[in-house]
């Protein structure tokens, strides 16, 4: 077996070493492109005191929401949490610490962590509650705030197609935060819809090179839709 | 008469230009897509990672992997591209989007905008709104001129937590089209049938009314 | 014609507006993936006093080297300039200003410019001549220096396949600096080997979205090889 | 006898592990690829934007669009991926490469390295070397122990402009394998037939020779 084969045999193995009070970076936007089964495995393990970095926190009974219900999350760093009643309850009661972070800043914090950039300046959030306590600096007459990168003990990622070496391709807008999350974990765990032998993917068309991936497992996905909006045939 | 939501969207759509890349927020801004003039094309950016958002899918086309920033199922338009959220916000933060339209709770004469949080009441998060207002040169805020209780949303100083500081220049309300210049609201257009006195009464921040104010053409 | 059609009719039109003393960001690494014909057009135009931002500066008679010969470049920001004798002569004689910049920092400066990030911290160059005069800051017990983004008046880019809307796909390692350069020009000009109608490229497989591209032209390319290294059949 | 370039590459290759992502600099480091033990696989990263660099192409395979960081035509290995230079250096700077091997003019007891410039003589630029030494935890410097004129390249303080500060821990020369610990060179191994006294004489920086020094196994 090649040393580059990242495939593991079970979800248990995929998340081995995940312990209480660790930080998890999660891919996904809303319920789209979320690592459903890895989240379920965290629920099954019952790991507590987690810090979760994710754009959203799922809904009450799906996605990261299931970890909220079990009170496994202590702190969440997210940009939008409006879809989740339990979330709001825990936040308002002070049981859950929430750090609201602008979506683009969150994406860039993950990317920066993976790219060895400890901090960067952005105009986003200057003069708002997000900028409070952060350094302000002027470049070309504009004010920017300093934002630091966020690294995870684990990153959990959902891909569409992977090869055994961990090269990943995402499908449509299920890509979202997954490529940055994949770079930002000390241990990056990926679940994919399909795993093909190394060498089958076009090197020019890989979204996440396998160097970022530590463990890989094939899963089946519910892919729940949050807002099912349709038009009727013939309608513009 | 105050504009309807659809009329507001129609007025905003007049600001579009052929070849514009546009980000439309949730609510009234979304409706703007319905009024793109037929002689032009615009491309809609959805900040989760899609440039070239198409119409809603049919039942057969529906795809859980293809949604917009409002988490609605969508399709792709001709010439679309899909990318990561980091790339999407590089595009937004880097000022590559030609026009951003979004809603707000309040705007003030300094160009400040409050749109994401009502302390103690509504704490859903800013999503991409802070990046959008910080990154775009060309922003139109759409909102009703006043609350249901008749309180002005155009203030001398925002009272709610800010989404962005000094970044708003244009506001389209149900009563007026307003530009912010040098710390003052300037009335550009009034809605058909709306008296300038009414707009003045409902604008808490300093309002400049020149002799060139026009009636909106909807 | 759609407002998104970026195709122009001639190289002259492609570089219309390029004036003396402007800054040009160029894609390419060595002679690989360089915008050959756009460079030739700059030579033809005779634009002078240019600041060029590019990883390398071509060779004496190909790539950006041809602009050196005509003394069109006043300043170059590059990571490696060892392939060019005329370059060395102009640099040592003080005719040409050279800012040596680490390759990764250079790539990131271009990306940052396109992404609205005015500056970022990197460990690269700390304690070296590159770090001189730059702010040093400690994050997690490590020292980093502050590097600012670089924007160009023009960016010149070579793609493999493009659609008329300016969506780009690069081929193999001819990708290199081109995607970042494409984001960093006030006006981004692309030459491609092939232009297809919008809608023909898979949205999931586009390397540079058309939003970054202002002008697009189809060219034919010499694709000169700098180091022709081969193995003989049967050789390992 | 001092090691040949090939023998130096062979010794470095012993530090490889199955599944390592490795960046090899120009010169002796490049030769390491020829000595990967047959029971393991490593993947070569080329900083222009290729992970999984293959062997040189045949005349028929040659492709101007596929080169390595030394501008040589190459091929791709199984499971390769190709990406932008920004992504490539994100990988490097972010510490994702398992081992970096590169040459140098000088190294000192503080782990400083000088490898890119001899003022007034050689000014070709640092290319990716500064990013590589700043980004990697695990770096092996390969160089001859002394210059042709017998001047030590292992110094108490580098004299040339630095490529990186405090980032080097291991050095493989034609005479010795040395580790830097707490501001001193520690001799780990000597080349077969090379006297420790000779190594001492050619090492300008402080050299610690423990009783556990081994002869290199090539």
Coordinates of N, CA and C in Angstrom, one line a residue, chain C residues 92-229:
Chain C
X92 N 23.3 45.8 -12.7 CA 24.6 46.2 -12.1 C 25.0 47.6 -12.4
X93 N 24.6 48.1 -13.6 CA 25.0 49.5 -14.0 C 24.0 50.5 -13.4
X94 N 23.0 50.0 -12.7 CA 22.0 50.9 -12.1 C 21.0 51.5 -13.0
X95 N 21.0 51.1 -14.3 CA 20.0 51.6 -15.2 C 18.6 51.0 -14.9
X96 N 18.6 49.8 -14.3 CA 17.3 49.2 -14.0 C 17.2 49.0 -12.5
X97 N 16.0 49.4 -11.9 CA 15.8 49.2 -10.5 C 15.2 47.8 -10.3
X98 N 15.7 47.0 -9.4 CA 15.2 45.7 -9.2 C 14.8 45.5 -7.7
X99 N 13.6 45.0 -7.5 CA 13.2 44.7 -6.2 C 13.0 43.2 -6.1
X100 N 14.0 42.5 -5.5 CA 13.9 41.1 -5.4 C 12.9 40.7 -4.3
X101 N 12.0 39.9 -4.7 CA 10.9 39.5 -3.8 C 10.7 38.0 -3.8
X102 N 10.6 37.4 -2.7 CA 10.5 35.9 -2.6 C 9.2 35.5 -3.5
X103 N 9.4 34.4 -4.1 CA 8.4 33.9 -5.1 C 7.0 33.8 -4.4
X104 N 6.9 33.2 -3.2 CA 5.6 33.0 -2.6 C 5.1 34.3 -2.1
X105 N 5.9 35.2 -1.7 CA 5.4 36.5 -1.3 C 4.9 37.3 -2.5
X106 N 5.6 37.2 -3.6 CA 5.2 37.8 -4.8 C 3.8 37.3 -5.3
X107 N 3.6 36.0 -5.2 CA 2.3 35.4 -5.6 C 1.2 35.9 -4.7
X108 N 1.6 36.0 -3.4 CA 0.6 36.4 -2.4 C 0.3 37.9 -2.5
X109 N 1.3 38.7 -2.8 CA 1.0 40.1 -3.0 C 0.1 40.4 -4.2
X110 N 0.2 39.6 -5.2 CA -0.8 39.7 -6.3 C -2.2 39.3 -5.9
X111 N -2.2 38.1 -5.3 CA -3.5 37.6 -4.8 C -4.2 38.6 -3.9
X112 N -3.4 39.2 -2.9 CA -3.9 40.1 -2.0 C -4.5 41.3 -2.7
X113 N -3.8 41.8 -3.7 CA -4.2 43.0 -4.4 C -5.6 42.7 -5.0
X114 N -5.8 41.6 -5.6 CA -7.0 41.2 -6.2 C -8.1 41.0 -5.2
X115 N -7.7 40.6 -4.0 CA -8.7 40.2 -3.0 C -9.0 41.2 -2.0
X116 N -8.5 42.5 -2.2 CA -8.9 43.6 -1.3 C -8.2 43.5 0.0
X117 N -7.0 42.8 0.1 CA -6.3 42.7 1.3 C -5.0 43.6 1.1
X118 N -4.9 44.7 1.8 CA -3.8 45.6 1.6 C -2.5 45.1 2.1
X119 N -2.5 44.2 3.0 CA -1.2 43.7 3.6 C -1.5 42.5 4.4
X120 N -0.4 41.7 4.5 CA -0.5 40.4 5.3 C 0.9 40.2 5.9
X121 N 0.9 39.3 6.9 CA 2.1 38.9 7.6 C 2.6 37.6 7.0
X122 N 4.0 37.5 6.9 CA 4.6 36.2 6.5 C 5.9 36.1 7.1
X123 N 6.3 34.9 7.4 CA 7.6 34.6 8.0 C 8.7 34.7 6.9
X124 N 8.3 34.5 5.7 CA 9.3 34.6 4.6 C 10.0 35.9 4.6
X125 N 11.3 35.8 4.6 CA 12.1 37.0 4.5 C 12.5 37.7 5.8
X126 N 11.9 37.2 6.9 CA 12.2 37.8 8.2 C 13.7 37.6 8.5
X127 N 14.3 38.7 8.9 CA 15.8 38.6 9.3 C 16.7 38.6 8.1
X128 N 16.2 38.8 6.9 CA 17.0 38.8 5.7 C 16.9 40.2 5.0
X129 N 17.6 40.5 4.0 CA 17.5 41.8 3.3 C 16.1 42.1 2.9
X130 N 15.3 41.1 2.6 CA 13.9 41.3 2.2 C 13.1 42.0 3.3
X131 N 13.4 41.7 4.6 CA 12.7 42.2 5.7 C 13.1 43.6 6.2
X132 N 14.2 44.0 5.6 CA 14.8 45.3 6.1 C 13.8 46.5 5.8
X133 N 13.5 47.2 6.9 CA 12.6 48.4 6.8 C 11.1 48.0 6.9
X134 N 10.9 46.7 7.0 CA 9.5 46.2 7.1 C 9.1 46.0 8.6
X135 N 7.9 46.2 8.9 CA 7.4 45.9 10.3 C 7.6 44.4 10.6
X136 N 8.1 44.2 11.8 CA 8.2 42.8 12.3 C 7.2 42.6 13.5
X137 N 6.5 41.5 13.5 CA 5.5 41.3 14.5 C 5.5 39.8 14.9
X138 N 5.2 39.6 16.1 CA 5.3 38.2 16.7 C 3.9 37.7 16.8
X139 N 3.7 36.5 16.3 CA 2.4 35.7 16.5 C 2.8 34.4 17.0
X140 N 2.3 33.9 18.1 CA 2.6 32.6 18.6 C 4.1 32.3 18.6
X141 N 4.8 33.3 19.2 CA 6.3 33.2 19.4 C 7.1 33.1 18.1
X142 N 6.5 33.4 17.0 CA 7.3 33.4 15.7 C 7.3 34.8 15.1
X143 N 8.4 35.2 14.5 CA 8.5 36.5 13.9 C 8.0 36.5 12.4
X144 N 7.3 37.6 12.1 CA 6.7 37.7 10.7 C 7.0 39.1 10.3
X145 N 7.0 39.3 9.0 CA 7.1 40.7 8.5 C 5.8 41.0 7.7
X146 N 5.6 42.3 7.7 CA 4.4 42.8 7.0 C 4.7 43.1 5.5
X147 N 3.9 42.5 4.6 CA 4.1 42.7 3.2 C 2.8 43.3 2.6
X148 N 3.0 44.3 1.7 CA 1.8 44.9 1.1 C 1.5 44.3 -0.2
X149 N 0.3 44.5 -0.6 CA -0.2 44.0 -1.9 C 0.4 44.8 -3.1
X150 N 0.4 44.3 -4.2 CA 0.8 45.0 -5.4 C -0.3 45.0 -6.5
X151 N -0.8 46.1 -6.9 CA -1.8 46.2 -7.9 C -1.1 46.8 -9.2
X152 N -1.6 46.4 -10.3 CA -1.1 46.9 -11.6 C -2.1 47.8 -12.3
X153 N -1.6 48.7 -13.1 CA -2.5 49.4 -14.0 C -3.1 48.4 -15.0
X154 N -2.2 47.6 -15.5 CA -2.6 46.5 -16.4 C -2.1 45.2 -15.8
X155 N -2.8 44.1 -16.1 CA -2.3 42.8 -15.9 C -2.4 42.1 -17.2
X156 N -1.3 41.3 -17.5 CA -1.2 40.6 -18.8 C -1.1 39.1 -18.5
X157 N -2.0 38.3 -19.1 CA -2.2 37.0 -18.7 C -2.3 36.1 -19.9
X158 N -1.8 34.8 -19.7 CA -1.9 33.8 -20.8 C -2.7 32.7 -20.3
X159 N -3.8 32.4 -21.0 CA -4.7 31.2 -20.6 C -4.6 30.2 -21.8
X160 N -5.1 29.0 -21.5 CA -5.2 28.0 -22.5 C -6.5 28.1 -23.2
X161 N -7.6 27.9 -22.5 CA -8.9 28.0 -23.1 C -9.7 29.1 -22.4
X162 N -10.4 29.8 -23.1 CA -11.3 30.9 -22.5 C -12.6 30.8 -23.2
X163 N -13.7 31.3 -22.5 CA -14.9 31.5 -23.2 C -15.1 33.0 -23.4
X164 N -16.0 33.4 -24.2 CA -16.1 34.8 -24.6 C -16.4 35.7 -23.4
X165 N -16.9 35.1 -22.3 CA -17.2 36.0 -21.1 C -15.9 36.1 -20.3
X166 N -14.8 35.6 -20.8 CA -13.5 35.7 -20.0 C -13.3 34.7 -18.9
X167 N -14.1 33.7 -18.9 CA -13.8 32.6 -18.0 C -12.6 31.8 -18.5
X168 N -11.6 31.5 -17.7 CA -10.3 31.0 -18.1 C -10.0 29.6 -17.5
X169 N -9.3 28.8 -18.4 CA -8.7 27.6 -17.9 C -7.3 27.6 -18.3
X170 N -6.4 27.3 -17.4 CA -5.0 27.2 -17.7 C -4.6 25.7 -17.9
X171 N -3.5 25.5 -18.6 CA -3.0 24.2 -18.9 C -1.7 23.9 -18.2
X172 N -1.8 22.8 -17.4 CA -0.6 22.3 -16.7 C 0.2 23.4 -16.0
X173 N 1.5 23.4 -15.9 CA 2.2 24.4 -15.1 C 2.3 25.7 -15.8
X174 N 1.6 25.9 -16.9 CA 1.5 27.2 -17.5 C 0.5 28.1 -16.7
X175 N -0.1 27.5 -15.7 CA -1.0 28.2 -14.8 C -0.2 29.2 -14.0
X176 N 0.7 28.7 -13.2 CA 1.7 29.5 -12.3 C 1.1 30.8 -11.8
X177 N 1.7 31.9 -12.2 CA 1.2 33.2 -11.6 C 0.0 33.8 -12.4
X178 N -0.4 33.2 -13.4 CA -1.5 33.8 -14.2 C -2.8 34.0 -13.4
X179 N -3.3 33.1 -12.6 CA -4.5 33.3 -11.9 C -4.5 34.5 -11.0
X180 N -3.4 34.7 -10.3 CA -3.3 35.9 -9.4 C -3.1 37.2 -10.2
X181 N -2.3 37.1 -11.2 CA -2.1 38.3 -12.1 C -3.4 38.8 -12.6
X182 N -4.3 37.8 -13.0 CA -5.6 38.2 -13.6 C -6.4 39.0 -12.6
X183 N -6.2 38.8 -11.3 CA -7.1 39.5 -10.3 C -6.5 40.9 -10.0
X184 N -5.2 41.1 -10.3 CA -4.5 42.2 -9.8 C -4.4 43.4 -10.7
X185 N -5.0 43.4 -11.9 CA -4.9 44.5 -12.8 C -6.1 45.4 -12.7
X186 N -5.9 46.7 -12.8 CA -7.1 47.6 -12.9 C -7.7 47.2 -14.3
X187 N -6.9 46.9 -15.3 CA -7.4 46.4 -16.5 C -6.6 45.1 -16.8
X188 N -7.4 44.0 -16.9 CA -6.8 42.7 -17.1 C -7.0 42.3 -18.5
X189 N -5.9 42.0 -19.2 CA -5.9 41.6 -20.6 C -5.4 40.2 -20.7
X190 N -6.2 39.3 -21.4 CA -5.8 37.9 -21.5 C -5.7 37.5 -22.9
X191 N -4.6 36.7 -23.2 CA -4.6 36.1 -24.5 C -4.7 34.6 -24.2
X192 N -5.4 33.9 -25.1 CA -5.7 32.5 -24.9 C -5.4 31.8 -26.2
X193 N -5.2 30.5 -26.1 CA -5.0 29.6 -27.3 C -6.3 29.4 -28.0
X194 N -7.3 29.4 -27.2 CA -8.6 29.0 -27.9 C -9.7 29.8 -27.1
X195 N -10.7 30.3 -27.9 CA -11.8 31.0 -27.3 C -13.1 30.3 -27.7
X196 N -13.9 29.8 -26.8 CA -15.1 29.1 -27.1 C -16.3 30.0 -26.7
X197 N -17.5 29.7 -27.2 CA -18.6 30.5 -26.8 C -18.9 30.3 -25.3
X198 N -19.4 31.4 -24.7 CA -19.8 31.3 -23.3 C -20.8 30.1 -23.1
X199 N -20.7 29.4 -22.0 CA -21.6 28.3 -21.8 C -21.0 27.0 -22.1
X200 N -19.9 27.0 -22.8 CA -19.3 25.7 -23.2 C -18.3 25.1 -22.1
X201 N -17.9 26.0 -21.2 CA -17.0 25.5 -20.1 C -17.8 25.0 -18.9
X202 N -17.3 24.0 -18.3 CA -18.0 23.5 -17.0 C -17.7 24.5 -15.9
X203 N -18.8 25.1 -15.3 CA -18.6 26.1 -14.3 C -17.8 25.6 -13.1
X204 N -17.7 24.3 -12.9 CA -16.9 23.8 -11.8 C -15.4 23.7 -12.1
X205 N -15.1 23.9 -13.3 CA -13.7 23.7 -13.8 C -13.0 24.9 -14.3
X206 N -13.6 26.1 -13.9 CA -13.0 27.3 -14.4 C -12.0 27.8 -13.4
X207 N -10.8 28.1 -13.8 CA -9.7 28.6 -12.9 C -9.8 30.1 -12.6
X208 N -10.2 30.9 -13.6 CA -10.3 32.3 -13.3 C -11.7 32.7 -13.8
X209 N -12.6 33.1 -12.9 CA -13.9 33.6 -13.4 C -13.8 34.9 -14.2
X210 N -14.7 35.0 -15.1 CA -14.6 36.1 -16.1 C -14.7 37.5 -15.5
X211 N -15.2 37.6 -14.3 CA -15.3 38.9 -13.6 C -14.0 39.6 -13.5
X212 N -12.9 38.9 -13.5 CA -11.6 39.5 -13.4 C -11.0 40.0 -14.8
X213 N -11.7 39.6 -15.8 CA -11.1 39.8 -17.2 C -11.8 41.0 -17.9
X214 N -11.0 41.9 -18.4 CA -11.6 43.0 -19.1 C -11.5 42.8 -20.6
X215 N -10.4 42.3 -21.1 CA -10.2 42.1 -22.6 C -9.6 40.8 -22.9
X216 N -10.0 40.2 -24.0 CA -9.6 38.8 -24.3 C -9.3 38.7 -25.8
X217 N -8.2 38.1 -26.1 CA -7.8 37.9 -27.5 C -7.2 36.5 -27.7
X218 N -7.5 36.0 -28.9 CA -7.0 34.7 -29.2 C -5.6 34.9 -29.9
X219 N -4.6 34.1 -29.5 CA -3.3 34.2 -30.1 C -2.7 32.9 -30.5
X220 N -1.6 33.0 -31.2 CA -0.8 31.8 -31.5 C 0.5 32.0 -30.7
X221 N 1.0 30.9 -30.2 CA 2.1 30.9 -29.3 C 3.3 30.1 -29.7
X222 N 4.5 30.7 -29.6 CA 5.7 29.9 -29.8 C 6.0 28.9 -28.7
X223 N 5.7 29.3 -27.5 CA 6.0 28.4 -26.3 C 7.4 27.9 -26.3
X224 N 8.3 28.8 -26.2 CA 9.7 28.4 -26.2 C 10.0 27.6 -24.9
X225 N 10.9 26.6 -25.0 CA 11.3 25.8 -23.9 C 12.7 26.3 -23.4
X226 N 12.8 26.6 -22.1 CA 14.0 27.1 -21.5 C 15.0 26.0 -21.3
X227 N 14.6 24.9 -20.7 CA 15.5 23.8 -20.4 C 14.9 22.5 -20.9
X228 N 15.4 22.2 -22.1 CA 14.8 21.0 -22.7 C 15.4 19.7 -22.1
X229 N 14.9 19.2 -21.1 CA 15.4 18.0 -20.5 C 14.6 16.8 -20.9

